[in-house]
mmCIF file of C-alpha atoms in Angstrom:
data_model
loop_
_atom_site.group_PDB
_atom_site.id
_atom_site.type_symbol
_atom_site.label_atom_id
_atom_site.label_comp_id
_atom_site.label_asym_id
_atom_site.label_seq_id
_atom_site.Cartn_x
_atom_site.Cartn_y
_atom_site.Cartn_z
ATOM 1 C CA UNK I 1 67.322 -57.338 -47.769
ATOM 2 C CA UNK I 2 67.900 -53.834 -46.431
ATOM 3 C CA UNK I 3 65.127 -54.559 -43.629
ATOM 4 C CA UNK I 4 67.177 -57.965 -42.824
ATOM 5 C CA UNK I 5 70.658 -55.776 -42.356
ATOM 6 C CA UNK I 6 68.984 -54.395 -39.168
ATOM 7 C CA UNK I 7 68.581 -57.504 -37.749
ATOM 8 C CA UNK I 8 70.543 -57.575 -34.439
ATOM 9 C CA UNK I 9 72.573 -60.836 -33.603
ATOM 10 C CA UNK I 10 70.219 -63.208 -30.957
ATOM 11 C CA UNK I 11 71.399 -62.546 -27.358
ATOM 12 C CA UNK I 12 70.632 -65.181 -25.131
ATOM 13 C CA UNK I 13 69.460 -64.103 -21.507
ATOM 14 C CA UNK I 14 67.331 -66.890 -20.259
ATOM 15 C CA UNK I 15 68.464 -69.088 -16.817
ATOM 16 C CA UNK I 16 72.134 -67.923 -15.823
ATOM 17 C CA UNK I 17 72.662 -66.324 -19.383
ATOM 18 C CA UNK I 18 73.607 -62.417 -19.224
ATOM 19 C CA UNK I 19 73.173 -61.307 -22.784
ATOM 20 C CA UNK I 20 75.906 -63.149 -24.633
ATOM 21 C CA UNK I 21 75.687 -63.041 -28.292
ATOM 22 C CA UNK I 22 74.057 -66.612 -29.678
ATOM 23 C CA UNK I 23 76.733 -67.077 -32.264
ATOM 24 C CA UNK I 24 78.055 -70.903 -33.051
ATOM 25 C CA UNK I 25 80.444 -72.632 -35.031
ATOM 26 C CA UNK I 26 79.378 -75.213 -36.972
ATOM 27 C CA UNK I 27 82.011 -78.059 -38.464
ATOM 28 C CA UNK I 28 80.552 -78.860 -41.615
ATOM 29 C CA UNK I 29 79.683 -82.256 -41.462
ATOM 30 C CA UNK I 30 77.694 -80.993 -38.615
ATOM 31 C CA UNK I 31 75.855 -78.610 -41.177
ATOM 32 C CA UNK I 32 72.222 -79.946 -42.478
ATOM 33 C CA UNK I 33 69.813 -77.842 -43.816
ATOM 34 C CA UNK I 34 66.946 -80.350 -42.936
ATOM 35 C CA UNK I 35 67.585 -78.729 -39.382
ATOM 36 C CA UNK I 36 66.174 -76.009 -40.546
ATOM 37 C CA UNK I 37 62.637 -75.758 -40.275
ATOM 38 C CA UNK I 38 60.611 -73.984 -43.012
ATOM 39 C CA UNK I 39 63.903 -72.567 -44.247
ATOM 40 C CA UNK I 40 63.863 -69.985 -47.279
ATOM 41 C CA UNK I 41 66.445 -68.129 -49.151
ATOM 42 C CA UNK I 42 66.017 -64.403 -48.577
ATOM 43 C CA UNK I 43 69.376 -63.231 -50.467
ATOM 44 C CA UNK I 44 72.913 -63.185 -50.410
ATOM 45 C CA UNK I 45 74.716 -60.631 -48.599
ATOM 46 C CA UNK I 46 78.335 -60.115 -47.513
ATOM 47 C CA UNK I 47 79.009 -60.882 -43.906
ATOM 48 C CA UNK I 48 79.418 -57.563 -41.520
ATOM 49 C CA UNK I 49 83.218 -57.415 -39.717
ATOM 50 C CA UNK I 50 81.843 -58.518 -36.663
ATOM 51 C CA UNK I 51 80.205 -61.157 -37.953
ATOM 52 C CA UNK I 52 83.445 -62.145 -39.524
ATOM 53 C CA UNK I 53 85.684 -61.321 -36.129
ATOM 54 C CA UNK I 54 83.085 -63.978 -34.675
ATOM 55 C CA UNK I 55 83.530 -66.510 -37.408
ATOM 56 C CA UNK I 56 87.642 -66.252 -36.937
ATOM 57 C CA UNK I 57 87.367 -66.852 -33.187
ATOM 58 C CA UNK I 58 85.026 -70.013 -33.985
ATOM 59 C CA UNK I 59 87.595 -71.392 -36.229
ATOM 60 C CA UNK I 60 90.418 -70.646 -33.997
ATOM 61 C CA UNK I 61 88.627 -72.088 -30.594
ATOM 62 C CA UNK I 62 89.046 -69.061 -28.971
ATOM 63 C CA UNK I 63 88.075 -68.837 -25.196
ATOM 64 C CA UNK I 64 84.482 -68.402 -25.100
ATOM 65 C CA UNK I 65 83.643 -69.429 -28.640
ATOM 66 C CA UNK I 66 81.198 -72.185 -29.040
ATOM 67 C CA UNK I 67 80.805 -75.315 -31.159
ATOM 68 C CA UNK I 68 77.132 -76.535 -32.547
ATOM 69 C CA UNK I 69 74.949 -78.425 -34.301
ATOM 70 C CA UNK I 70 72.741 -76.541 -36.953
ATOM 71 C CA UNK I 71 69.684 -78.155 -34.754
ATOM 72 C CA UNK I 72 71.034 -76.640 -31.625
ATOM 73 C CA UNK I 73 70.878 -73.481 -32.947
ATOM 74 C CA UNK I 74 66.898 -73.564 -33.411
ATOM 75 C CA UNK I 75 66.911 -74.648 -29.451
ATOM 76 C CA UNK I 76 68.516 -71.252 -28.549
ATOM 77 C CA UNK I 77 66.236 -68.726 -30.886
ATOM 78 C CA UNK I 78 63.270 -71.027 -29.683
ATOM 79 C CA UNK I 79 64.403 -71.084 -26.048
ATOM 80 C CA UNK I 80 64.936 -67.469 -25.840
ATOM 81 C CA UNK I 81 61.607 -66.372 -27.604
ATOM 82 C CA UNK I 82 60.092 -68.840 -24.769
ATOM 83 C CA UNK I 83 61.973 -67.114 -21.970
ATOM 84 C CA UNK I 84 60.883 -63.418 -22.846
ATOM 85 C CA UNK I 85 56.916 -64.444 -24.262
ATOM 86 C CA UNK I 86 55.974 -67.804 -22.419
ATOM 87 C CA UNK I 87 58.588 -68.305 -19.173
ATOM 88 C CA UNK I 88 56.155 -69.523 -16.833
ATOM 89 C CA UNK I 89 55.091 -72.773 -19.201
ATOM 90 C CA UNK I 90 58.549 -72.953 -20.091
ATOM 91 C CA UNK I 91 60.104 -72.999 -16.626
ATOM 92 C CA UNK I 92 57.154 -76.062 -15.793
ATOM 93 C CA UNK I 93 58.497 -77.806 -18.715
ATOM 94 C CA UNK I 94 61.858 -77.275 -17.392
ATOM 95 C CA UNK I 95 60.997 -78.328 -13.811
ATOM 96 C CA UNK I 96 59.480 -81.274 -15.444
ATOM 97 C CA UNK I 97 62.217 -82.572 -17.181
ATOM 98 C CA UNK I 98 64.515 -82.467 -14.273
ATOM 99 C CA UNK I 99 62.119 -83.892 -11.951
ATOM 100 C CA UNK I 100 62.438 -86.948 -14.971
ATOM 101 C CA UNK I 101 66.289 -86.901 -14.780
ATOM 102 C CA UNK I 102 66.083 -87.147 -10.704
ATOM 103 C CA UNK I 103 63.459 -89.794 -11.083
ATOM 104 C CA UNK I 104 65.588 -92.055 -13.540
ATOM 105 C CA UNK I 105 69.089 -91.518 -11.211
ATOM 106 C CA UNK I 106 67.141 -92.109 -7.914
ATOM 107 C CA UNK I 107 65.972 -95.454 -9.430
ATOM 108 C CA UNK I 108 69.276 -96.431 -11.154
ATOM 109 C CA UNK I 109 70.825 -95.834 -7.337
ATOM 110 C CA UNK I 110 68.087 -98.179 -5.951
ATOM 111 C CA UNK I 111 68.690 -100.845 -8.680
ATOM 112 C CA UNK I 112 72.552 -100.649 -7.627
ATOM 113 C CA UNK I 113 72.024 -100.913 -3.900
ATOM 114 C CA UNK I 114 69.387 -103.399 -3.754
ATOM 115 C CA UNK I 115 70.240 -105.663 -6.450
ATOM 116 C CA UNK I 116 73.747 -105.095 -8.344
ATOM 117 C CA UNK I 117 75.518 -104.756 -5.578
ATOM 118 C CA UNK I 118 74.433 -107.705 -4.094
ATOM 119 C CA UNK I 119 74.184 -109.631 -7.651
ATOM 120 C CA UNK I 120 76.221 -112.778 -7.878
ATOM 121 C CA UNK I 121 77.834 -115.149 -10.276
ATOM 122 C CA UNK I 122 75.828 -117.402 -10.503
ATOM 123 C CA UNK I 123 72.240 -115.030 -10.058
ATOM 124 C CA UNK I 124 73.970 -113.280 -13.337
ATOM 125 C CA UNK I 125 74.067 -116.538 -15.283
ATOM 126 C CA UNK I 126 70.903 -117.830 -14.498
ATOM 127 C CA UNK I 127 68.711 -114.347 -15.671
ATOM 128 C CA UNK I 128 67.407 -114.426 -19.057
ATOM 129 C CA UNK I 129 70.137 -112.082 -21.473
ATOM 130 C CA UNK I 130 67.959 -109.179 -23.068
ATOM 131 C CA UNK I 131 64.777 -109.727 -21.434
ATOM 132 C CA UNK I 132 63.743 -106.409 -22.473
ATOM 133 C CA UNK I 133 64.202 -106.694 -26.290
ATOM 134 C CA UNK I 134 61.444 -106.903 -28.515
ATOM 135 C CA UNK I 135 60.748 -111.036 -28.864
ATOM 136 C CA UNK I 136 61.594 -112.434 -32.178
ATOM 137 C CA UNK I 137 60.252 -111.751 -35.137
ATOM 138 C CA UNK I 138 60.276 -108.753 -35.689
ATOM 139 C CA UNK I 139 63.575 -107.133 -34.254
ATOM 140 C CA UNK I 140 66.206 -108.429 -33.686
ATOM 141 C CA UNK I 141 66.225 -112.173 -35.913
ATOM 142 C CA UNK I 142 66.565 -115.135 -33.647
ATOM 143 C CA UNK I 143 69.698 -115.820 -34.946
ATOM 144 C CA UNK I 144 70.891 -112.878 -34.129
ATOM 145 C CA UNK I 145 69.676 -112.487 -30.446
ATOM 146 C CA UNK I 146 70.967 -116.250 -29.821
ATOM 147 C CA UNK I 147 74.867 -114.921 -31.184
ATOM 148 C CA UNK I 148 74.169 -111.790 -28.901
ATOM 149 C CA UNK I 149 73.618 -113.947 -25.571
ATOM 150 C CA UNK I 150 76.401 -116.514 -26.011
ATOM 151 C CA UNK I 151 78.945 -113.374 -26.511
ATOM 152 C CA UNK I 152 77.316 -111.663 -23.257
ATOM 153 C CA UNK I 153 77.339 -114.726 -21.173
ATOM 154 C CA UNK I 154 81.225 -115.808 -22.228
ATOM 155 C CA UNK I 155 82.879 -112.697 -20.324
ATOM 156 C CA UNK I 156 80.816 -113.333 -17.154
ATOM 157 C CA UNK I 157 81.678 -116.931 -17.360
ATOM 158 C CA UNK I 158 85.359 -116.288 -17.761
ATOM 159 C CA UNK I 159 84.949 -114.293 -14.898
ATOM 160 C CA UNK I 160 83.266 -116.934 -12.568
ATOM 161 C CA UNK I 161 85.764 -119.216 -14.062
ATOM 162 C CA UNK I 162 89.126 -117.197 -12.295
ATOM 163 C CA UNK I 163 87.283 -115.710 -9.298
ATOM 164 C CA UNK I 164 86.770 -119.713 -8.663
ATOM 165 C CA UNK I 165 90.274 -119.992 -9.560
ATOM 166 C CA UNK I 166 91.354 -117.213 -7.389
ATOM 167 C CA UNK I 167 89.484 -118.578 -4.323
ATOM 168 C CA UNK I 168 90.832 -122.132 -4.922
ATOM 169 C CA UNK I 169 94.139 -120.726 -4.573
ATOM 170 C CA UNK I 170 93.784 -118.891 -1.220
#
């Protein structure tokens, strides 16, 4: 235990990071030792002052305390290991990624220009509902996907029903 009482809190200093302490909050439904990965007991100690100074601002919400999952906090020892031992694989992964996000909101700005905001009433209505669910069996049960289409397809057809109300008024 004695060599575990050196241990220094994690300080995170990769990407815009400037050696803030990695210390979360957790609520305890949050809490799940199944996040942990090959987690052991070592002992039982009795937290130091700071570590309990930390601990009251997280239960207070002081400014600049921080709120996590227990499976965040492997993301921020892992990431900062990666940062000081492997950055250059680690930036690529993180170019990566973003070039993924940019990919997926470029194309969800081309589906809006070129088709929904051009999509009509009656285009809507005619399109098969779920086309990209799995067919039945196995998932989801016919019955099921048949329920799931009539209660999509009511709202738009209310809505075709009073903008052809609307327009019959004018």
């Amino acid at each position: 235990m004695a060599e575990f009482r050196k241990a220094k809190v994690l300080r995170e200093h990769r990407f815009a990071h400037t050696g803030r302490e990695a210390i979360f909050g957790t609520l305890l439904q949050w809490w799940s030792v199944d996040d942990f990965k090959e987690l052991r007991l070592i002992g039982v100690d009795q937290p130091s002052r700071h570590e309990l100074m930390e601990a009251e601002k997280n239960f207070a919400h002081a400014a600049g305390s921080r709120t996590a999952s227990t499976r965040f906090i492997n993301y921020a020892a892992e990431g900062e290991w990666r940062w000081a031992n492997d950055r250059t694989a680690f930036e690529d992964e993180m170019r990566q990624k973003k070039e993924k996000e940019d990919a997926v909101r470029k194309a969800a700005e081309e589906r809006y220009k070129n088709r929904l905001s051009k999509l009509t009433w009656q285009q809507l209505l005619s399109e098969p509902v779920f086309e990209r669910w799995s067919p039945s069996p196995p998932f989801p049960p016919e019955s099921l996907q048949r329920r799931r289409e009539r209660k999509s397809v009511q709202p738009a057809m209310n809505s075709k029903n009073l903008d052809q109300s609307r327009e019959r008024r004018m």
